[in-house]
GROMACS .gro file of C-alpha atoms in nm:
model
  248
    1UNK     CA    1   3.645   1.226   0.497
    2UNK     CA    2   3.361   0.974   0.535
    3UNK     CA    3   3.145   1.173   0.775
    4UNK     CA    4   3.016   1.529   0.740
    5UNK     CA    5   2.905   1.737   1.038
    6UNK     CA    6   2.683   2.044   1.059
    7UNK     CA    7   2.572   2.223   1.374
    8UNK     CA    8   2.324   2.498   1.454
    9UNK     CA    9   2.052   2.593   1.707
   10UNK     CA   10   2.123   2.299   1.933
   11UNK     CA   11   2.089   2.041   1.655
   12UNK     CA   12   2.384   1.861   1.494
   13UNK     CA   13   2.355   1.677   1.164
   14UNK     CA   14   2.588   1.387   1.094
   15UNK     CA   15   2.592   1.274   0.731
   16UNK     CA   16   2.740   0.941   0.623
   17UNK     CA   17   2.946   1.043   0.321
   18UNK     CA   18   3.074   0.748   0.121
   19UNK     CA   19   2.842   0.772  -0.180
   20UNK     CA   20   3.079   0.572  -0.403
   21UNK     CA   21   3.001   0.265  -0.183
   22UNK     CA   22   2.645   0.366  -0.092
   23UNK     CA   23   2.761   0.495   0.248
   24UNK     CA   24   2.868   0.146   0.356
   25UNK     CA   25   2.995   0.096   0.711
   26UNK     CA   26   3.367   0.045   0.670
   27UNK     CA   27   3.600   0.041   0.970
   28UNK     CA   28   3.703   0.406   0.932
   29UNK     CA   29   3.343   0.527   0.913
   30UNK     CA   30   3.239   0.322   1.217
   31UNK     CA   31   3.525   0.470   1.419
   32UNK     CA   32   3.452   0.825   1.299
   33UNK     CA   33   3.082   0.799   1.370
   34UNK     CA   34   3.135   0.662   1.719
   35UNK     CA   35   3.379   0.942   1.803
   36UNK     CA   36   3.149   1.208   1.657
   37UNK     CA   37   2.848   1.090   1.856
   38UNK     CA   38   3.054   1.086   2.177
   39UNK     CA   39   3.178   1.440   2.104
   40UNK     CA   40   2.824   1.565   2.045
   41UNK     CA   41   2.705   1.405   2.368
   42UNK     CA   42   2.977   1.597   2.555
   43UNK     CA   43   2.899   1.928   2.380
   44UNK     CA   44   2.664   2.144   2.591
   45UNK     CA   45   2.563   2.330   2.276
   46UNK     CA   46   2.416   2.015   2.120
   47UNK     CA   47   2.078   1.890   2.235
   48UNK     CA   48   1.982   1.656   1.950
   49UNK     CA   49   2.168   1.475   1.670
   50UNK     CA   50   2.026   1.384   1.329
   51UNK     CA   51   2.189   1.101   1.136
   52UNK     CA   52   2.144   1.086   0.759
   53UNK     CA   53   2.333   0.990   0.443
   54UNK     CA   54   2.464   1.156   0.132
   55UNK     CA   55   2.251   1.058  -0.171
   56UNK     CA   56   2.172   0.811  -0.313
   57UNK     CA   57   2.062   0.681   0.026
   58UNK     CA   58   2.109   0.638   0.399
   59UNK     CA   59   2.341   0.337   0.426
   60UNK     CA   60   2.388   0.007   0.242
   61UNK     CA   61   2.517  -0.171   0.554
   62UNK     CA   62   2.855  -0.336   0.598
   63UNK     CA   63   3.122  -0.268   0.338
   64UNK     CA   64   3.127  -0.617   0.188
   65UNK     CA   65   3.431  -0.544  -0.028
   66UNK     CA   66   3.622  -0.460   0.288
   67UNK     CA   67   3.478  -0.759   0.477
   68UNK     CA   68   3.556  -1.000   0.194
   69UNK     CA   69   3.929  -0.936   0.236
   70UNK     CA   70   3.924  -1.012   0.611
   71UNK     CA   71   3.971  -1.337   0.795
   72UNK     CA   72   3.666  -1.482   0.966
   73UNK     CA   73   3.786  -1.363   1.307
   74UNK     CA   74   3.851  -1.011   1.174
   75UNK     CA   75   3.502  -0.997   1.023
   76UNK     CA   76   3.351  -1.086   1.359
   77UNK     CA   77   3.561  -0.821   1.536
   78UNK     CA   78   3.459  -0.555   1.284
   79UNK     CA   79   3.090  -0.635   1.314
   80UNK     CA   80   3.118  -0.645   1.695
   81UNK     CA   81   3.262  -0.292   1.687
   82UNK     CA   82   2.976  -0.176   1.466
   83UNK     CA   83   2.728  -0.338   1.704
   84UNK     CA   84   2.880  -0.150   2.000
   85UNK     CA   85   2.841   0.175   1.809
   86UNK     CA   86   2.472   0.106   1.747
   87UNK     CA   87   2.408   0.000   2.109
   88UNK     CA   88   2.586   0.307   2.244
   89UNK     CA   89   2.323   0.530   2.082
   90UNK     CA   90   2.078   0.425   2.352
   91UNK     CA   91   2.322   0.531   2.625
   92UNK     CA   92   2.386   0.882   2.497
   93UNK     CA   93   2.214   1.169   2.678
   94UNK     CA   94   2.106   1.334   2.354
   95UNK     CA   95   1.833   1.193   2.128
   96UNK     CA   96   1.953   1.063   1.790
   97UNK     CA   97   1.711   1.082   1.496
   98UNK     CA   98   1.762   0.882   1.176
   99UNK     CA   99   1.649   1.050   0.851
  100UNK     CA  100   1.625   0.788   0.577
  101UNK     CA  101   1.594   0.854   0.204
  102UNK     CA  102   1.677   0.618  -0.080
  103UNK     CA  103   1.762   0.299   0.107
  104UNK     CA  104   1.860   0.150   0.442
  105UNK     CA  105   2.003  -0.196   0.389
  106UNK     CA  106   2.152  -0.454   0.623
  107UNK     CA  107   2.352  -0.277   0.889
  108UNK     CA  108   2.213   0.054   0.761
  109UNK     CA  109   1.862  -0.071   0.840
  110UNK     CA  110   1.966  -0.175   1.191
  111UNK     CA  111   2.169   0.141   1.255
  112UNK     CA  112   1.862   0.348   1.167
  113UNK     CA  113   1.618   0.145   1.376
  114UNK     CA  114   1.865   0.161   1.666
  115UNK     CA  115   1.819   0.539   1.678
  116UNK     CA  116   1.570   0.700   1.915
  117UNK     CA  117   1.344   0.828   1.637
  118UNK     CA  118   1.325   0.700   1.279
  119UNK     CA  119   1.197   0.926   1.001
  120UNK     CA  120   1.161   0.762   0.661
  121UNK     CA  121   1.052   0.873   0.319
  122UNK     CA  122   0.763   0.664   0.194
  123UNK     CA  123   0.955   0.539  -0.109
  124UNK     CA  124   1.276   0.451   0.080
  125UNK     CA  125   1.384   0.087   0.031
  126UNK     CA  126   1.441  -0.106   0.353
  127UNK     CA  127   1.584  -0.457   0.348
  128UNK     CA  128   1.782  -0.705   0.556
  129UNK     CA  129   1.952  -0.922   0.291
  130UNK     CA  130   2.190  -1.107   0.522
  131UNK     CA  131   2.003  -1.438   0.545
  132UNK     CA  132   1.982  -1.453   0.166
  133UNK     CA  133   2.358  -1.400   0.151
  134UNK     CA  134   2.417  -1.687   0.391
  135UNK     CA  135   2.450  -1.535   0.738
  136UNK     CA  136   2.250  -1.391   1.025
  137UNK     CA  137   2.270  -1.015   1.098
  138UNK     CA  138   2.557  -1.003   1.349
  139UNK     CA  139   2.413  -0.723   1.564
  140UNK     CA  140   2.115  -0.493   1.607
  141UNK     CA  141   1.828  -0.745   1.612
  142UNK     CA  142   1.715  -0.623   1.955
  143UNK     CA  143   1.638  -0.282   1.806
  144UNK     CA  144   1.379  -0.449   1.584
  145UNK     CA  145   1.240  -0.658   1.869
  146UNK     CA  146   1.194  -0.342   2.076
  147UNK     CA  147   1.005  -0.174   1.793
  148UNK     CA  148   0.789  -0.449   1.644
  149UNK     CA  149   0.808  -0.754   1.873
  150UNK     CA  150   0.993  -1.082   1.817
  151UNK     CA  151   0.758  -1.243   1.563
  152UNK     CA  152   0.758  -0.949   1.321
  153UNK     CA  153   1.131  -0.895   1.384
  154UNK     CA  154   1.199  -1.255   1.280
  155UNK     CA  155   1.008  -1.203   0.955
  156UNK     CA  156   1.208  -0.885   0.884
  157UNK     CA  157   1.537  -1.063   0.958
  158UNK     CA  158   1.449  -1.339   0.711
  159UNK     CA  159   1.430  -1.058   0.456
  160UNK     CA  160   1.219  -1.233   0.195
  161UNK     CA  161   1.167  -0.903   0.012
  162UNK     CA  162   1.249  -0.534   0.048
  163UNK     CA  163   0.992  -0.307   0.213
  164UNK     CA  164   0.906   0.052   0.137
  165UNK     CA  165   0.926   0.318   0.404
  166UNK     CA  166   0.547   0.320   0.410
  167UNK     CA  167   0.534  -0.054   0.481
  168UNK     CA  168   0.797  -0.021   0.754
  169UNK     CA  169   0.602   0.263   0.915
  170UNK     CA  170   0.284   0.053   0.910
  171UNK     CA  171   0.470  -0.220   1.102
  172UNK     CA  172   0.579   0.031   1.367
  173UNK     CA  173   0.950   0.010   1.288
  174UNK     CA  174   0.961   0.377   1.183
  175UNK     CA  175   0.816   0.668   1.381
  176UNK     CA  176   0.753   0.929   1.111
  177UNK     CA  177   0.657   0.891   0.744
  178UNK     CA  178   0.720   1.164   0.486
  179UNK     CA  179   0.686   1.229   0.118
  180UNK     CA  180   0.994   1.147  -0.090
  181UNK     CA  181   1.272   1.398  -0.033
  182UNK     CA  182   1.128   1.528   0.295
  183UNK     CA  183   1.278   1.293   0.556
  184UNK     CA  184   1.562   1.523   0.661
  185UNK     CA  185   1.337   1.828   0.679
  186UNK     CA  186   1.092   1.642   0.903
  187UNK     CA  187   1.375   1.503   1.117
  188UNK     CA  188   1.501   1.857   1.170
  189UNK     CA  189   1.152   1.966   1.277
  190UNK     CA  190   1.134   1.683   1.530
  191UNK     CA  191   1.486   1.768   1.647
  192UNK     CA  192   1.398   2.136   1.693
  193UNK     CA  193   1.100   2.039   1.908
  194UNK     CA  194   1.314   1.815   2.128
  195UNK     CA  195   1.587   2.080   2.147
  196UNK     CA  196   1.338   2.326   2.300
  197UNK     CA  197   1.274   2.095   2.596
  198UNK     CA  198   1.494   2.104   2.910
  199UNK     CA  199   1.801   1.907   2.809
  200UNK     CA  200   1.853   1.742   3.148
  201UNK     CA  201   1.495   1.611   3.152
  202UNK     CA  202   1.522   1.480   2.795
  203UNK     CA  203   1.840   1.295   2.893
  204UNK     CA  204   1.677   1.156   3.208
  205UNK     CA  205   1.376   1.030   3.014
  206UNK     CA  206   1.602   0.862   2.759
  207UNK     CA  207   1.821   0.698   3.020
  208UNK     CA  208   1.522   0.589   3.228
  209UNK     CA  209   1.396   0.388   2.931
  210UNK     CA  210   1.731   0.272   2.792
  211UNK     CA  211   1.715  -0.067   2.960
  212UNK     CA  212   1.360  -0.126   2.838
  213UNK     CA  213   1.459  -0.037   2.481
  214UNK     CA  214   1.798  -0.209   2.466
  215UNK     CA  215   1.715  -0.487   2.716
  216UNK     CA  216   1.928  -0.790   2.618
  217UNK     CA  217   2.098  -0.621   2.321
  218UNK     CA  218   2.455  -0.686   2.434
  219UNK     CA  219   2.388  -1.052   2.508
  220UNK     CA  220   2.193  -1.102   2.187
  221UNK     CA  221   2.464  -0.929   1.982
  222UNK     CA  222   2.730  -1.157   2.134
  223UNK     CA  223   2.522  -1.458   2.030
  224UNK     CA  224   2.448  -1.337   1.677
  225UNK     CA  225   2.812  -1.235   1.625
  226UNK     CA  226   2.916  -1.592   1.706
  227UNK     CA  227   2.648  -1.725   1.469
  228UNK     CA  228   2.763  -1.481   1.199
  229UNK     CA  229   3.118  -1.611   1.226
  230UNK     CA  230   2.999  -1.970   1.194
  231UNK     CA  231   2.762  -1.882   0.907
  232UNK     CA  232   3.042  -1.717   0.711
  233UNK     CA  233   3.212  -2.053   0.680
  234UNK     CA  234   2.919  -2.193   0.482
  235UNK     CA  235   2.931  -2.245   0.108
  236UNK     CA  236   2.651  -1.994   0.050
  237UNK     CA  237   2.833  -1.724   0.248
  238UNK     CA  238   3.165  -1.795   0.076
  239UNK     CA  239   2.999  -1.756  -0.263
  240UNK     CA  240   2.839  -1.427  -0.156
  241UNK     CA  241   3.164  -1.282  -0.023
  242UNK     CA  242   3.354  -1.393  -0.331
  243UNK     CA  243   3.130  -1.173  -0.545
  244UNK     CA  244   3.258  -0.867  -0.357
  245UNK     CA  245   3.624  -0.966  -0.327
  246UNK     CA  246   3.868  -0.756  -0.525
  247UNK     CA  247   4.247  -0.784  -0.547
  248UNK     CA  248   4.429  -0.595  -0.272
   0.00000   0.00000   0.00000
């Protein structure tokens, strides 16, 4: 089981639960999370979902050990599926709140910022390491553009250094800042407030703004997925993937 689910008082908590690989987004977890979010959206007893991770952190991004054993085409397909999952969050009727402790790296960073509300602990470590590994993030860049604008998003995608949750909040990429260890508690408070509002009006407000938030996300993801596939043929990318490759 790579995903844990709790439910009460109109709020569901989904917890990424692969702590042995820092909650990395393997194919099974991506499929499970997509199905769980769709189920919650169809459940009249659920008004808000909170997405978090089992310690030590939120999510380390793509499972590079799994990716390193794939062909280039299979890597692109896997990342495209993960990108669809992240984009679909904006088309759900229920709000999805990310609660980040520990770290949000790579795809974990972009999965979190693709949620409707981002709550981060001040000492959480946020980083997009992809460019340093030799490839562009294959999806999710539009979520950053929507939050911080294209110039700041470009600087974040270059990923020269990790940022703290406090620094990310100051840039506008996170919505709520908490003391260490308090991100989930604050996310649940925000969720409870949203759950008290008329559910149909919350859904209407979200859907009314979905195009403004997601805008060209599907087109941009198609472009970056193609670039990712090309980048992965570079010497730098091959060296990075080789570090994670293990015998089957």
